[in-house]
Structure formats: structure tokens, C-alpha cells
């Protein structure tokens, strides 16, 4: 396998069925190639209570600054029913100019392109007068407990510092060069439980239906909107994700009702201020007796996710401008600087250095027939090449 060919490298990675938490040999492939390029490669495994052990990789070449990190993950989501796929999900089949396979864009493709870009850079310019590292985890698609969080702390405890980081997640909505992610909204989840009194539907005066309290409480979470957005972020968005009664009988008033929700919030909020706002709304609406006359205030409890994701925005002009210029030089497009989308491991990396995200077109990620255009693999490799040249030249 040639080190400068992203297609060959990605094909080899796809053929490793590395569904979280299994590595299935993907990190072995990377270790072999990176070692041959001169990187010092270390494999580190972490585990936690009730979670499987996760194998991770940290590689570095160079000792001086500036030090750029590329971060990514080799684990993938399950393929689902393989009969639904046009080609085997781990077959790495090339058809009609596209490479098919789970992880093609999310995000083994980004890793393959960066490794190939570094190999090409070395062929032309030699090793840079600075340092390059790769931080690769096998736990991004899982609980994210034994991957990037612990690997960053492990590296920092050994004196590693970074001047910037690119996360190779698929950021482009339609075409390569569309978008660089310079921040992410925060994420907070909660579950509200309303206690009632179970009873017979024919004798409602002897019961207290919690669903009658739940309806205005959910309405209070949705209206009014949390905000209208900010300079760098879209409006915060709350979605009800489940409503559960657990009642299988049509003639029984349930005794308990629960509802779960998730909020993707902008920089108007922190997790704590958002919790206070939503708890206040629920508390006020619990006293609403329009649907439950003479019942008094509803009794409820709310449980919050243990690890909310904070909102963040990267302000480092050197990192953002160098990557933007590289994208424009290779694609002719001026990328939008965006904070849209879900969360990624960038939320952990931002505590250690400035971080941006840029990778492939994400239209097929997590879908049946996930695939990447061969020309996009070449295109992204070229962008990463351009970035490396400009970053170290600067």
C-alpha cells in the first residue's frame, strides 16, 4: 500500500469492521504506516466501570513548534441490515467513481486523507520544521468515555501541548469546500417524571392522571422559544425526544408519566443557566390546572444528563485563516465558517488548544450505502497538503 494514496489507505481501513468498541485491526494499519513515516506511535487503552476497554493511538513526529494535531476516530456505527446495502458495508468496493463502505466519510476517509497528505508533503518538502501529531480514538461513536477525553489528559500529563487542531469530521453539506466548523452548540438532555395516582378511567375523581399535567409542562418547554440566535450561532433548539406512559391497559389511568428532551444551545446559555430556565418553566406550568381542576400543583422530578456538552467558539485567526486559504486555493470556494450541526470530539479538544473541523461531504454518513467520491478523497488530501505547507511555512 502506498502511503500517498488515500484511496488505498481508506479501502484498507474500511475492511476493518471497527464497530464501537471493536478496533478490528484499524489502528494496526495506521500504526504501521505512521511508523514507516517516522512517527513515534503509542497505543493506549482505557476502560471504565461498566464500559468496554477502548484502544487508542497517539503518534507524533518532531519536537519543535508549531505543533499541529489531527484528531479523528476509526470506530464506526453498525451497518444495520447488510442486505439493504448495494455493496458489502465492509467490502470497500469502488463503483461509478465512489468508494462504498461504513466509515467512508465518518470518518476513516478524513484520516486516510491526512496521512496521505503528510506523506506527500514529506516527499516534496521533507519533514516540517515543527511537529505533527495524530490523536485517534475508537470511542467517538460510543459513550465517549475511554477515548479522546482520557487520551488528551494522558498526553497532556506527559508534557504534550498543541498550537492547533483539525478534527477530520465530515463538515461539508454539499460539496468539498463548503464549510469549516469553528465551534459547536452545547447539548443538554433531561428527563421529567410526573407522579400521579393510578385509578380506573370510570372513576377519575379517585385518580390523578399525570398526562394532564405533562401536556402543559411540555408546552412550556417549547414556547416561548429559548432565544433568537446570536452573532455566531443559530437559535437554541429544544426537541421532545420521547414520551413514555408505560400503560398497556385502556381502562387504567396511569400513575406516572415521563418525557425526555434534548437542547442544542448557543452562547446565550451555559448548562447551568439553561437548567435553571427550564426548571423554572416546568415549575410554573406544574401549577397549571386547566386540564386537572382542583388537583393542585403537579409533583414532578427532573433528571439531567451527567455530562452536558458546552458551547464553544474558536477565535484563533492563524488556524482558521490558514485552513480557509488552503480550502479556497484547492477548491476555489470560500468556506462558510459555521457552528451548526451536532457535537464532536472537538468539544473536548477545545480545552487544550484552538480547534476547527474540516473533512469530507457528509451526506451519506451513518446511512446505508455510505460512500465517498474518489475525487473528493483526492481533493481533501490536496487541501490538507496545502494547509501543512502554509502552516509550517508561516
mmCIF file of C-alpha atoms in Angstrom:
data_model
loop_
_atom_site.group_PDB
_atom_site.id
_atom_site.type_symbol
_atom_site.label_atom_id
_atom_site.label_comp_id
_atom_site.label_asym_id
_atom_site.label_seq_id
_atom_site.Cartn_x
_atom_site.Cartn_y
_atom_site.Cartn_z
ATOM 1 C CA UNK A 1 0.000 0.000 0.000
ATOM 2 C CA UNK A 2 1.414 3.373 -0.984
ATOM 3 C CA UNK A 3 1.457 5.914 1.800
ATOM 4 C CA UNK A 4 0.451 8.747 -0.515
ATOM 5 C CA UNK A 5 -2.725 7.097 -1.832
ATOM 6 C CA UNK A 6 -5.806 7.962 0.266
ATOM 7 C CA UNK A 7 -7.989 5.534 -1.695
ATOM 8 C CA UNK A 8 -5.816 2.529 -0.892
ATOM 9 C CA UNK A 9 -5.482 3.537 2.749
ATOM 10 C CA UNK A 10 -9.201 4.149 3.159
ATOM 11 C CA UNK A 11 -10.005 0.824 1.497
ATOM 12 C CA UNK A 12 -7.803 -0.981 3.996
ATOM 13 C CA UNK A 13 -9.420 0.846 6.922
ATOM 14 C CA UNK A 14 -12.972 0.166 5.714
ATOM 15 C CA UNK A 15 -12.197 -3.544 5.507
ATOM 16 C CA UNK A 16 -11.644 -3.491 9.276
ATOM 17 C CA UNK A 17 -15.186 -3.805 10.723
ATOM 18 C CA UNK A 18 -14.385 -1.497 13.641
ATOM 19 C CA UNK A 19 -17.884 -1.046 15.056
ATOM 20 C CA UNK A 20 -17.584 0.551 18.505
ATOM 21 C CA UNK A 21 -15.933 -0.767 20.682
ATOM 22 C CA UNK A 22 -14.079 -3.219 18.405
ATOM 23 C CA UNK A 23 -10.913 -1.977 16.685
ATOM 24 C CA UNK A 24 -10.745 -4.916 14.269
ATOM 25 C CA UNK A 25 -7.199 -4.032 13.188
ATOM 26 C CA UNK A 26 -7.786 -0.444 12.014
ATOM 27 C CA UNK A 27 -5.260 1.058 14.422
ATOM 28 C CA UNK A 28 -2.717 -1.606 13.468
ATOM 29 C CA UNK A 29 -2.861 -0.361 9.879
ATOM 30 C CA UNK A 30 -2.383 3.242 10.959
ATOM 31 C CA UNK A 31 0.436 2.336 13.326
ATOM 32 C CA UNK A 32 2.310 0.521 10.578
ATOM 33 C CA UNK A 33 2.047 3.385 8.089
ATOM 34 C CA UNK A 34 2.785 6.138 10.603
ATOM 35 C CA UNK A 35 5.808 4.259 11.945
ATOM 36 C CA UNK A 36 7.158 3.918 8.415
ATOM 37 C CA UNK A 37 6.795 7.708 8.042
ATOM 38 C CA UNK A 38 8.910 8.291 11.135
ATOM 39 C CA UNK A 39 6.217 8.913 13.726
ATOM 40 C CA UNK A 40 6.621 7.723 17.278
ATOM 41 C CA UNK A 41 3.415 5.785 17.821
ATOM 42 C CA UNK A 42 1.925 4.854 21.170
ATOM 43 C CA UNK A 43 -1.131 2.707 21.754
ATOM 44 C CA UNK A 44 -3.077 3.423 24.927
ATOM 45 C CA UNK A 45 -6.075 1.520 26.252
ATOM 46 C CA UNK A 46 -8.616 2.914 28.705
ATOM 47 C CA UNK A 47 -11.604 1.383 30.433
ATOM 48 C CA UNK A 48 -14.181 2.441 32.989
ATOM 49 C CA UNK A 49 -16.924 0.956 35.129
ATOM 50 C CA UNK A 50 -19.483 -0.892 33.011
ATOM 51 C CA UNK A 51 -17.760 0.146 29.784
ATOM 52 C CA UNK A 52 -15.514 -1.916 27.497
ATOM 53 C CA UNK A 53 -11.792 -1.229 27.123
ATOM 54 C CA UNK A 54 -11.003 1.036 24.175
ATOM 55 C CA UNK A 55 -7.778 1.003 22.181
ATOM 56 C CA UNK A 56 -6.488 4.441 21.137
ATOM 57 C CA UNK A 57 -3.486 5.755 19.216
ATOM 58 C CA UNK A 58 -1.286 8.796 19.681
ATOM 59 C CA UNK A 59 1.503 9.493 17.177
ATOM 60 C CA UNK A 60 3.934 12.393 16.956
ATOM 61 C CA UNK A 61 6.790 13.442 14.723
ATOM 62 C CA UNK A 62 9.021 16.403 15.513
ATOM 63 C CA UNK A 63 9.973 18.148 18.743
ATOM 64 C CA UNK A 64 9.731 21.851 17.943
ATOM 65 C CA UNK A 65 6.808 24.194 17.388
ATOM 66 C CA UNK A 66 4.488 24.921 15.828
ATOM 67 C CA UNK A 67 2.669 21.732 16.741
ATOM 68 C CA UNK A 68 -0.466 20.823 14.794
ATOM 69 C CA UNK A 69 -2.708 17.943 15.824
ATOM 70 C CA UNK A 70 -5.076 15.971 13.609
ATOM 71 C CA UNK A 71 -7.828 14.237 15.575
ATOM 72 C CA UNK A 72 -10.252 11.568 14.478
ATOM 73 C CA UNK A 73 -11.801 8.193 15.161
ATOM 74 C CA UNK A 74 -11.653 4.800 13.487
ATOM 75 C CA UNK A 75 -14.756 3.391 15.159
ATOM 76 C CA UNK A 76 -17.964 3.330 13.130
ATOM 77 C CA UNK A 77 -21.673 2.847 13.745
ATOM 78 C CA UNK A 78 -23.260 -0.534 12.942
ATOM 79 C CA UNK A 79 -24.084 -1.257 9.317
ATOM 80 C CA UNK A 80 -27.631 -2.401 10.059
ATOM 81 C CA UNK A 81 -29.198 -4.924 7.688
ATOM 82 C CA UNK A 82 -26.420 -5.740 5.241
ATOM 83 C CA UNK A 83 -28.986 -6.904 2.686
ATOM 84 C CA UNK A 84 -30.019 -3.278 2.279
ATOM 85 C CA UNK A 85 -26.562 -2.324 1.037
ATOM 86 C CA UNK A 86 -25.713 -2.228 -2.651
ATOM 87 C CA UNK A 87 -22.208 -3.420 -1.771
ATOM 88 C CA UNK A 88 -20.972 -5.145 1.411
ATOM 89 C CA UNK A 89 -20.569 -2.480 4.113
ATOM 90 C CA UNK A 90 -17.004 -3.565 4.847
ATOM 91 C CA UNK A 91 -16.083 -4.556 1.304
ATOM 92 C CA UNK A 92 -14.567 -1.226 0.211
ATOM 93 C CA UNK A 93 -15.999 -1.622 -3.286
ATOM 94 C CA UNK A 94 -15.307 1.100 -5.864
ATOM 95 C CA UNK A 95 -18.267 1.639 -8.172
ATOM 96 C CA UNK A 96 -19.044 4.541 -10.516
ATOM 97 C CA UNK A 97 -16.311 6.742 -9.072
ATOM 98 C CA UNK A 98 -17.303 6.163 -5.443
ATOM 99 C CA UNK A 99 -15.800 4.084 -2.655
ATOM 100 C CA UNK A 100 -18.509 2.325 -0.623
ATOM 101 C CA UNK A 101 -18.244 1.245 2.985
ATOM 102 C CA UNK A 102 -19.127 2.042 6.563
ATOM 103 C CA UNK A 103 -16.828 4.806 7.751
ATOM 104 C CA UNK A 104 -16.044 6.089 4.260
ATOM 105 C CA UNK A 105 -16.941 9.652 5.260
ATOM 106 C CA UNK A 106 -17.411 9.321 9.027
ATOM 107 C CA UNK A 107 -14.563 9.363 9.405
ATOM 108 C CA UNK A 108 -11.949 6.941 8.163
ATOM 109 C CA UNK A 109 -11.845 8.953 4.941
ATOM 110 C CA UNK A 110 -10.601 12.061 6.730
ATOM 111 C CA UNK A 111 -7.870 10.065 8.473
ATOM 112 C CA UNK A 112 -6.723 8.464 5.221
ATOM 113 C CA UNK A 113 -6.540 11.866 3.520
ATOM 114 C CA UNK A 114 -4.488 13.458 6.297
ATOM 115 C CA UNK A 115 -1.988 10.597 6.434
ATOM 116 C CA UNK A 116 -1.629 10.672 2.633
ATOM 117 C CA UNK A 117 -1.275 14.462 2.709
ATOM 118 C CA UNK A 118 1.555 14.255 5.240
ATOM 119 C CA UNK A 119 3.303 11.563 3.204
ATOM 120 C CA UNK A 120 3.076 13.749 0.076
ATOM 121 C CA UNK A 121 4.338 16.765 1.997
ATOM 122 C CA UNK A 122 7.396 14.807 3.111
ATOM 123 C CA UNK A 123 8.109 13.660 -0.444
ATOM 124 C CA UNK A 124 8.194 17.265 -1.678
ATOM 125 C CA UNK A 125 9.449 19.296 1.285
ATOM 126 C CA UNK A 126 10.851 16.806 3.772
ATOM 127 C CA UNK A 127 9.730 16.648 7.371
ATOM 128 C CA UNK A 128 8.422 20.037 8.549
ATOM 129 C CA UNK A 129 10.304 22.323 10.900
ATOM 130 C CA UNK A 130 7.748 21.741 13.601
ATOM 131 C CA UNK A 131 5.628 18.904 14.944
ATOM 132 C CA UNK A 132 2.645 16.911 13.728
ATOM 133 C CA UNK A 133 0.595 14.559 15.845
ATOM 134 C CA UNK A 134 -2.412 12.322 15.325
ATOM 135 C CA UNK A 135 -4.846 11.596 18.115
ATOM 136 C CA UNK A 136 -7.074 8.718 17.020
ATOM 137 C CA UNK A 137 -9.729 7.096 19.184
ATOM 138 C CA UNK A 138 -12.032 4.106 18.913
ATOM 139 C CA UNK A 139 -14.769 5.538 21.137
ATOM 140 C CA UNK A 140 -16.268 8.556 19.353
ATOM 141 C CA UNK A 141 -19.403 6.773 18.161
ATOM 142 C CA UNK A 142 -19.861 5.132 21.561
ATOM 143 C CA UNK A 143 -20.142 6.573 25.068
ATOM 144 C CA UNK A 144 -17.002 8.714 24.524
ATOM 145 C CA UNK A 145 -15.665 7.811 27.952
ATOM 146 C CA UNK A 146 -12.480 5.918 27.136
ATOM 147 C CA UNK A 147 -11.262 7.736 24.056
ATOM 148 C CA UNK A 148 -10.424 11.353 23.335
ATOM 149 C CA UNK A 149 -11.104 12.689 26.845
ATOM 150 C CA UNK A 150 -8.660 10.330 28.531
ATOM 151 C CA UNK A 151 -6.178 10.296 25.666
ATOM 152 C CA UNK A 152 -5.888 14.096 25.769
ATOM 153 C CA UNK A 153 -5.296 14.024 29.523
ATOM 154 C CA UNK A 154 -2.795 11.175 29.126
ATOM 155 C CA UNK A 155 -0.843 13.166 26.529
ATOM 156 C CA UNK A 156 -1.011 16.427 28.488
ATOM 157 C CA UNK A 157 0.293 14.649 31.607
ATOM 158 C CA UNK A 158 3.353 13.707 29.528
ATOM 159 C CA UNK A 159 4.012 17.307 28.556
ATOM 160 C CA UNK A 160 2.265 17.394 25.183
ATOM 161 C CA UNK A 161 0.979 20.804 24.097
ATOM 162 C CA UNK A 162 -0.554 21.815 20.785
ATOM 163 C CA UNK A 163 -0.859 25.060 18.845
ATOM 164 C CA UNK A 164 -3.951 23.975 16.962
ATOM 165 C CA UNK A 165 -6.038 21.008 15.919
ATOM 166 C CA UNK A 166 -8.032 19.911 12.896
ATOM 167 C CA UNK A 167 -10.768 17.340 13.505
ATOM 168 C CA UNK A 168 -11.443 15.445 10.279
ATOM 169 C CA UNK A 169 -15.206 15.040 10.695
ATOM 170 C CA UNK A 170 -17.353 15.373 7.538
ATOM 171 C CA UNK A 171 -18.285 19.069 7.653
ATOM 172 C CA UNK A 172 -19.328 19.855 4.084
ATOM 173 C CA UNK A 173 -23.082 19.723 3.384
ATOM 174 C CA UNK A 174 -23.000 19.557 -0.423
ATOM 175 C CA UNK A 175 -19.517 19.962 -1.909
ATOM 176 C CA UNK A 176 -15.934 19.844 -0.720
ATOM 177 C CA UNK A 177 -15.003 23.343 0.422
ATOM 178 C CA UNK A 178 -18.458 24.399 1.589
ATOM 179 C CA UNK A 179 -17.887 24.662 5.316
ATOM 180 C CA UNK A 180 -15.406 24.756 8.180
ATOM 181 C CA UNK A 181 -16.784 24.262 11.676
ATOM 182 C CA UNK A 182 -15.306 26.808 14.079
ATOM 183 C CA UNK A 183 -17.480 25.959 17.057
ATOM 184 C CA UNK A 184 -20.368 23.857 18.213
ATOM 185 C CA UNK A 185 -23.572 24.400 20.103
ATOM 186 C CA UNK A 186 -23.850 22.849 23.520
ATOM 187 C CA UNK A 187 -26.015 19.815 24.224
ATOM 188 C CA UNK A 188 -28.119 19.193 27.317
ATOM 189 C CA UNK A 189 -30.588 16.361 27.890
ATOM 190 C CA UNK A 190 -33.161 15.906 30.606
ATOM 191 C CA UNK A 191 -35.993 13.606 31.637
ATOM 192 C CA UNK A 192 -39.000 14.908 33.558
ATOM 193 C CA UNK A 193 -41.140 12.499 35.582
ATOM 194 C CA UNK A 194 -44.641 13.438 36.760
ATOM 195 C CA UNK A 195 -46.196 11.460 39.579
ATOM 196 C CA UNK A 196 -49.956 10.904 39.583
ATOM 197 C CA UNK A 197 -52.391 8.479 41.147
ATOM 198 C CA UNK A 198 -53.351 5.339 39.261
ATOM 199 C CA UNK A 199 -57.030 4.513 39.005
ATOM 200 C CA UNK A 200 -59.981 3.324 36.942
ATOM 201 C CA UNK A 201 -60.897 5.542 33.977
ATOM 202 C CA UNK A 202 -64.567 5.396 35.046
ATOM 203 C CA UNK A 203 -63.694 6.914 38.432
ATOM 204 C CA UNK A 204 -61.337 9.798 37.618
ATOM 205 C CA UNK A 205 -62.107 11.581 40.887
ATOM 206 C CA UNK A 206 -60.226 8.825 42.677
ATOM 207 C CA UNK A 207 -57.137 9.177 40.487
ATOM 208 C CA UNK A 208 -54.793 11.880 39.201
ATOM 209 C CA UNK A 209 -53.781 11.444 35.568
ATOM 210 C CA UNK A 210 -50.148 12.653 35.175
ATOM 211 C CA UNK A 211 -50.642 13.063 31.409
ATOM 212 C CA UNK A 212 -52.933 16.021 32.088
ATOM 213 C CA UNK A 213 -50.047 17.727 33.895
ATOM 214 C CA UNK A 214 -47.474 16.618 31.367
ATOM 215 C CA UNK A 215 -49.121 18.354 28.398
ATOM 216 C CA UNK A 216 -48.833 21.969 29.641
ATOM 217 C CA UNK A 217 -45.393 21.219 31.061
ATOM 218 C CA UNK A 218 -44.090 20.109 27.671
ATOM 219 C CA UNK A 219 -45.732 23.115 26.044
ATOM 220 C CA UNK A 220 -43.843 25.374 28.456
ATOM 221 C CA UNK A 221 -40.534 23.894 27.309
ATOM 222 C CA UNK A 222 -41.320 24.614 23.670
ATOM 223 C CA UNK A 223 -42.962 28.017 23.922
ATOM 224 C CA UNK A 224 -41.705 30.697 24.046
ATOM 225 C CA UNK A 225 -38.505 29.922 22.095
ATOM 226 C CA UNK A 226 -35.346 29.976 24.159
ATOM 227 C CA UNK A 227 -33.733 32.713 22.055
ATOM 228 C CA UNK A 228 -33.435 34.107 18.553
ATOM 229 C CA UNK A 229 -29.820 33.119 17.990
ATOM 230 C CA UNK A 230 -26.621 35.097 18.380
ATOM 231 C CA UNK A 231 -23.919 36.562 16.162
ATOM 232 C CA UNK A 232 -22.157 33.244 15.652
ATOM 233 C CA UNK A 233 -24.855 30.683 16.453
ATOM 234 C CA UNK A 234 -28.352 29.766 15.271
ATOM 235 C CA UNK A 235 -31.274 29.798 17.738
ATOM 236 C CA UNK A 236 -31.183 27.272 20.543
ATOM 237 C CA UNK A 237 -33.418 24.315 19.783
ATOM 238 C CA UNK A 238 -35.308 22.086 22.215
ATOM 239 C CA UNK A 239 -36.856 18.857 20.969
ATOM 240 C CA UNK A 240 -39.042 16.407 22.887
ATOM 241 C CA UNK A 241 -37.457 13.043 22.134
ATOM 242 C CA UNK A 242 -39.761 10.631 23.959
ATOM 243 C CA UNK A 243 -42.998 10.491 25.944
ATOM 244 C CA UNK A 244 -43.483 7.336 27.976
ATOM 245 C CA UNK A 245 -46.509 6.245 29.993
ATOM 246 C CA UNK A 246 -45.873 2.516 30.284
ATOM 247 C CA UNK A 247 -49.582 1.762 30.365
ATOM 248 C CA UNK A 248 -50.837 -1.214 28.374
ATOM 249 C CA UNK A 249 -54.446 -1.080 29.578
ATOM 250 C CA UNK A 250 -57.000 1.271 28.013
ATOM 251 C CA UNK A 251 -59.171 1.385 31.128
ATOM 252 C CA UNK A 252 -56.480 2.365 33.626
ATOM 253 C CA UNK A 253 -55.390 5.901 34.431
ATOM 254 C CA UNK A 254 -51.582 5.748 34.653
ATOM 255 C CA UNK A 255 -49.768 6.649 37.821
ATOM 256 C CA UNK A 256 -46.636 8.058 36.225
ATOM 257 C CA UNK A 257 -45.580 9.776 33.004
ATOM 258 C CA UNK A 258 -42.116 10.666 31.757
ATOM 259 C CA UNK A 259 -40.787 12.731 28.892
ATOM 260 C CA UNK A 260 -37.243 13.237 27.644
ATOM 261 C CA UNK A 261 -35.845 16.168 25.715
ATOM 262 C CA UNK A 262 -32.598 17.481 24.269
ATOM 263 C CA UNK A 263 -31.497 21.071 23.805
ATOM 264 C CA UNK A 264 -28.818 22.252 21.381
ATOM 265 C CA UNK A 265 -27.978 25.640 22.853
ATOM 266 C CA UNK A 266 -25.952 28.645 21.751
ATOM 267 C CA UNK A 267 -23.738 31.079 23.620
ATOM 268 C CA UNK A 268 -26.677 32.828 25.285
ATOM 269 C CA UNK A 269 -26.607 29.926 27.721
ATOM 270 C CA UNK A 270 -24.455 27.724 29.873
ATOM 271 C CA UNK A 271 -25.623 24.310 31.009
ATOM 272 C CA UNK A 272 -26.378 25.742 34.455
ATOM 273 C CA UNK A 273 -28.352 28.784 33.277
ATOM 274 C CA UNK A 274 -30.283 26.590 30.859
ATOM 275 C CA UNK A 275 -31.145 24.125 33.610
ATOM 276 C CA UNK A 276 -32.409 26.995 35.744
ATOM 277 C CA UNK A 277 -34.553 28.372 32.890
ATOM 278 C CA UNK A 278 -36.139 25.026 32.040
ATOM 279 C CA UNK A 279 -36.694 24.054 35.675
ATOM 280 C CA UNK A 280 -38.418 27.400 36.222
ATOM 281 C CA UNK A 281 -40.691 26.855 33.244
ATOM 282 C CA UNK A 282 -41.633 23.376 34.421
ATOM 283 C CA UNK A 283 -42.263 24.589 37.951
ATOM 284 C CA UNK A 284 -44.650 27.315 36.777
ATOM 285 C CA UNK A 285 -46.517 25.018 34.416
ATOM 286 C CA UNK A 286 -46.857 22.332 37.104
ATOM 287 C CA UNK A 287 -49.325 24.685 38.791
ATOM 288 C CA UNK A 288 -51.467 24.880 35.655
ATOM 289 C CA UNK A 289 -54.735 23.083 36.497
ATOM 290 C CA UNK A 290 -56.651 23.778 33.289
ATOM 291 C CA UNK A 291 -56.721 20.070 32.486
ATOM 292 C CA UNK A 292 -56.802 18.841 36.088
ATOM 293 C CA UNK A 293 -59.194 21.050 38.050
ATOM 294 C CA UNK A 294 -58.889 21.050 41.850
ATOM 295 C CA UNK A 295 -55.791 18.848 41.730
ATOM 296 C CA UNK A 296 -53.278 21.428 42.855
ATOM 297 C CA UNK A 297 -49.699 21.642 41.712
ATOM 298 C CA UNK A 298 -48.353 18.559 39.941
ATOM 299 C CA UNK A 299 -45.496 16.694 41.552
ATOM 300 C CA UNK A 300 -42.527 16.207 39.252
ATOM 301 C CA UNK A 301 -38.834 15.430 39.208
ATOM 302 C CA UNK A 302 -36.208 16.189 36.579
ATOM 303 C CA UNK A 303 -33.015 14.228 35.900
ATOM 304 C CA UNK A 304 -30.262 15.860 33.839
ATOM 305 C CA UNK A 305 -27.608 14.196 31.709
ATOM 306 C CA UNK A 306 -24.415 13.749 33.687
ATOM 307 C CA UNK A 307 -22.116 15.195 31.034
ATOM 308 C CA UNK A 308 -23.667 18.110 29.135
ATOM 309 C CA UNK A 309 -21.601 19.352 26.209
ATOM 310 C CA UNK A 310 -20.590 23.020 26.478
ATOM 311 C CA UNK A 311 -20.979 25.547 23.703
ATOM 312 C CA UNK A 312 -17.674 26.822 22.298
ATOM 313 C CA UNK A 313 -16.308 29.079 19.585
ATOM 314 C CA UNK A 314 -12.744 29.104 18.232
ATOM 315 C CA UNK A 315 -11.230 32.566 17.737
ATOM 316 C CA UNK A 316 -7.706 31.588 16.597
ATOM 317 C CA UNK A 317 -7.206 33.514 13.353
ATOM 318 C CA UNK A 318 -3.984 31.743 12.357
ATOM 319 C CA UNK A 319 -5.633 28.313 12.394
ATOM 320 C CA UNK A 320 -8.904 29.440 10.804
ATOM 321 C CA UNK A 321 -7.315 31.636 8.138
ATOM 322 C CA UNK A 322 -4.668 29.080 7.153
ATOM 323 C CA UNK A 323 -7.262 26.357 6.680
ATOM 324 C CA UNK A 324 -9.689 28.702 4.893
ATOM 325 C CA UNK A 325 -6.963 29.786 2.484
ATOM 326 C CA UNK A 326 -5.997 26.158 1.822
ATOM 327 C CA UNK A 327 -9.610 25.262 1.030
ATOM 328 C CA UNK A 328 -10.022 28.221 -1.301
ATOM 329 C CA UNK A 329 -6.683 27.563 -3.028
ATOM 330 C CA UNK A 330 -7.611 23.971 -3.873
ATOM 331 C CA UNK A 331 -11.370 24.258 -4.497
ATOM 332 C CA UNK A 332 -11.968 27.872 -5.493
ATOM 333 C CA UNK A 333 -14.644 28.063 -2.794
ATOM 334 C CA UNK A 334 -14.549 30.373 0.194
ATOM 335 C CA UNK A 335 -15.794 28.124 3.002
ATOM 336 C CA UNK A 336 -18.506 29.273 5.367
ATOM 337 C CA UNK A 337 -17.412 29.422 8.991
ATOM 338 C CA UNK A 338 -20.173 27.578 10.799
ATOM 339 C CA UNK A 339 -21.274 26.390 14.229
ATOM 340 C CA UNK A 340 -24.174 24.232 13.011
ATOM 341 C CA UNK A 341 -24.664 20.512 13.455
ATOM 342 C CA UNK A 342 -24.227 18.123 16.334
ATOM 343 C CA UNK A 343 -21.383 17.542 18.749
ATOM 344 C CA UNK A 344 -17.963 16.012 18.108
ATOM 345 C CA UNK A 345 -14.756 15.342 19.993
ATOM 346 C CA UNK A 346 -13.833 18.966 19.298
ATOM 347 C CA UNK A 347 -15.795 19.746 22.460
ATOM 348 C CA UNK A 348 -13.044 18.039 24.454
ATOM 349 C CA UNK A 349 -10.079 19.277 22.418
ATOM 350 C CA UNK A 350 -11.058 22.958 22.801
ATOM 351 C CA UNK A 351 -9.880 22.767 26.436
ATOM 352 C CA UNK A 352 -6.316 22.099 25.243
ATOM 353 C CA UNK A 353 -5.844 24.165 22.069
ATOM 354 C CA UNK A 354 -7.742 26.002 19.321
ATOM 355 C CA UNK A 355 -9.721 23.529 17.220
ATOM 356 C CA UNK A 356 -11.581 23.553 13.911
ATOM 357 C CA UNK A 357 -13.277 20.792 11.950
ATOM 358 C CA UNK A 358 -12.971 20.080 8.261
ATOM 359 C CA UNK A 359 -13.455 16.868 6.320
ATOM 360 C CA UNK A 360 -15.475 15.239 3.576
ATOM 361 C CA UNK A 361 -19.045 15.763 2.368
ATOM 362 C CA UNK A 362 -21.307 14.238 4.998
ATOM 363 C CA UNK A 363 -24.450 13.403 3.042
ATOM 364 C CA UNK A 364 -24.169 9.609 3.476
ATOM 365 C CA UNK A 365 -22.717 9.356 6.985
ATOM 366 C CA UNK A 366 -24.439 6.695 9.139
ATOM 367 C CA UNK A 367 -26.623 5.747 6.157
ATOM 368 C CA UNK A 368 -26.998 2.565 4.140
ATOM 369 C CA UNK A 369 -24.535 2.714 1.208
ATOM 370 C CA UNK A 370 -22.257 5.223 2.921
ATOM 371 C CA UNK A 371 -19.763 6.261 0.263
ATOM 372 C CA UNK A 372 -17.275 8.906 -0.819
ATOM 373 C CA UNK A 373 -16.395 10.204 -4.253
ATOM 374 C CA UNK A 374 -12.854 9.273 -5.268
ATOM 375 C CA UNK A 375 -12.313 12.845 -6.470
ATOM 376 C CA UNK A 376 -13.252 14.120 -3.005
ATOM 377 C CA UNK A 377 -10.588 11.921 -1.412
ATOM 378 C CA UNK A 378 -8.025 13.465 -3.744
ATOM 379 C CA UNK A 379 -9.486 16.908 -3.113
ATOM 380 C CA UNK A 380 -9.352 16.670 0.681
ATOM 381 C CA UNK A 381 -5.826 15.255 0.565
ATOM 382 C CA UNK A 382 -4.818 18.267 -1.516
ATOM 383 C CA UNK A 383 -6.402 20.682 0.959
ATOM 384 C CA UNK A 384 -4.572 19.074 3.864
ATOM 385 C CA UNK A 385 -1.345 19.234 1.836
ATOM 386 C CA UNK A 386 -1.882 22.934 1.198
ATOM 387 C CA UNK A 387 -2.590 23.509 4.882
ATOM 388 C CA UNK A 388 0.570 21.732 6.023
ATOM 389 C CA UNK A 389 2.703 23.693 3.597
ATOM 390 C CA UNK A 390 1.227 27.037 4.659
ATOM 391 C CA UNK A 391 1.121 26.240 8.377
ATOM 392 C CA UNK A 392 4.787 25.352 8.635
ATOM 393 C CA UNK A 393 5.890 27.969 6.118
ATOM 394 C CA UNK A 394 4.163 30.574 8.251
#
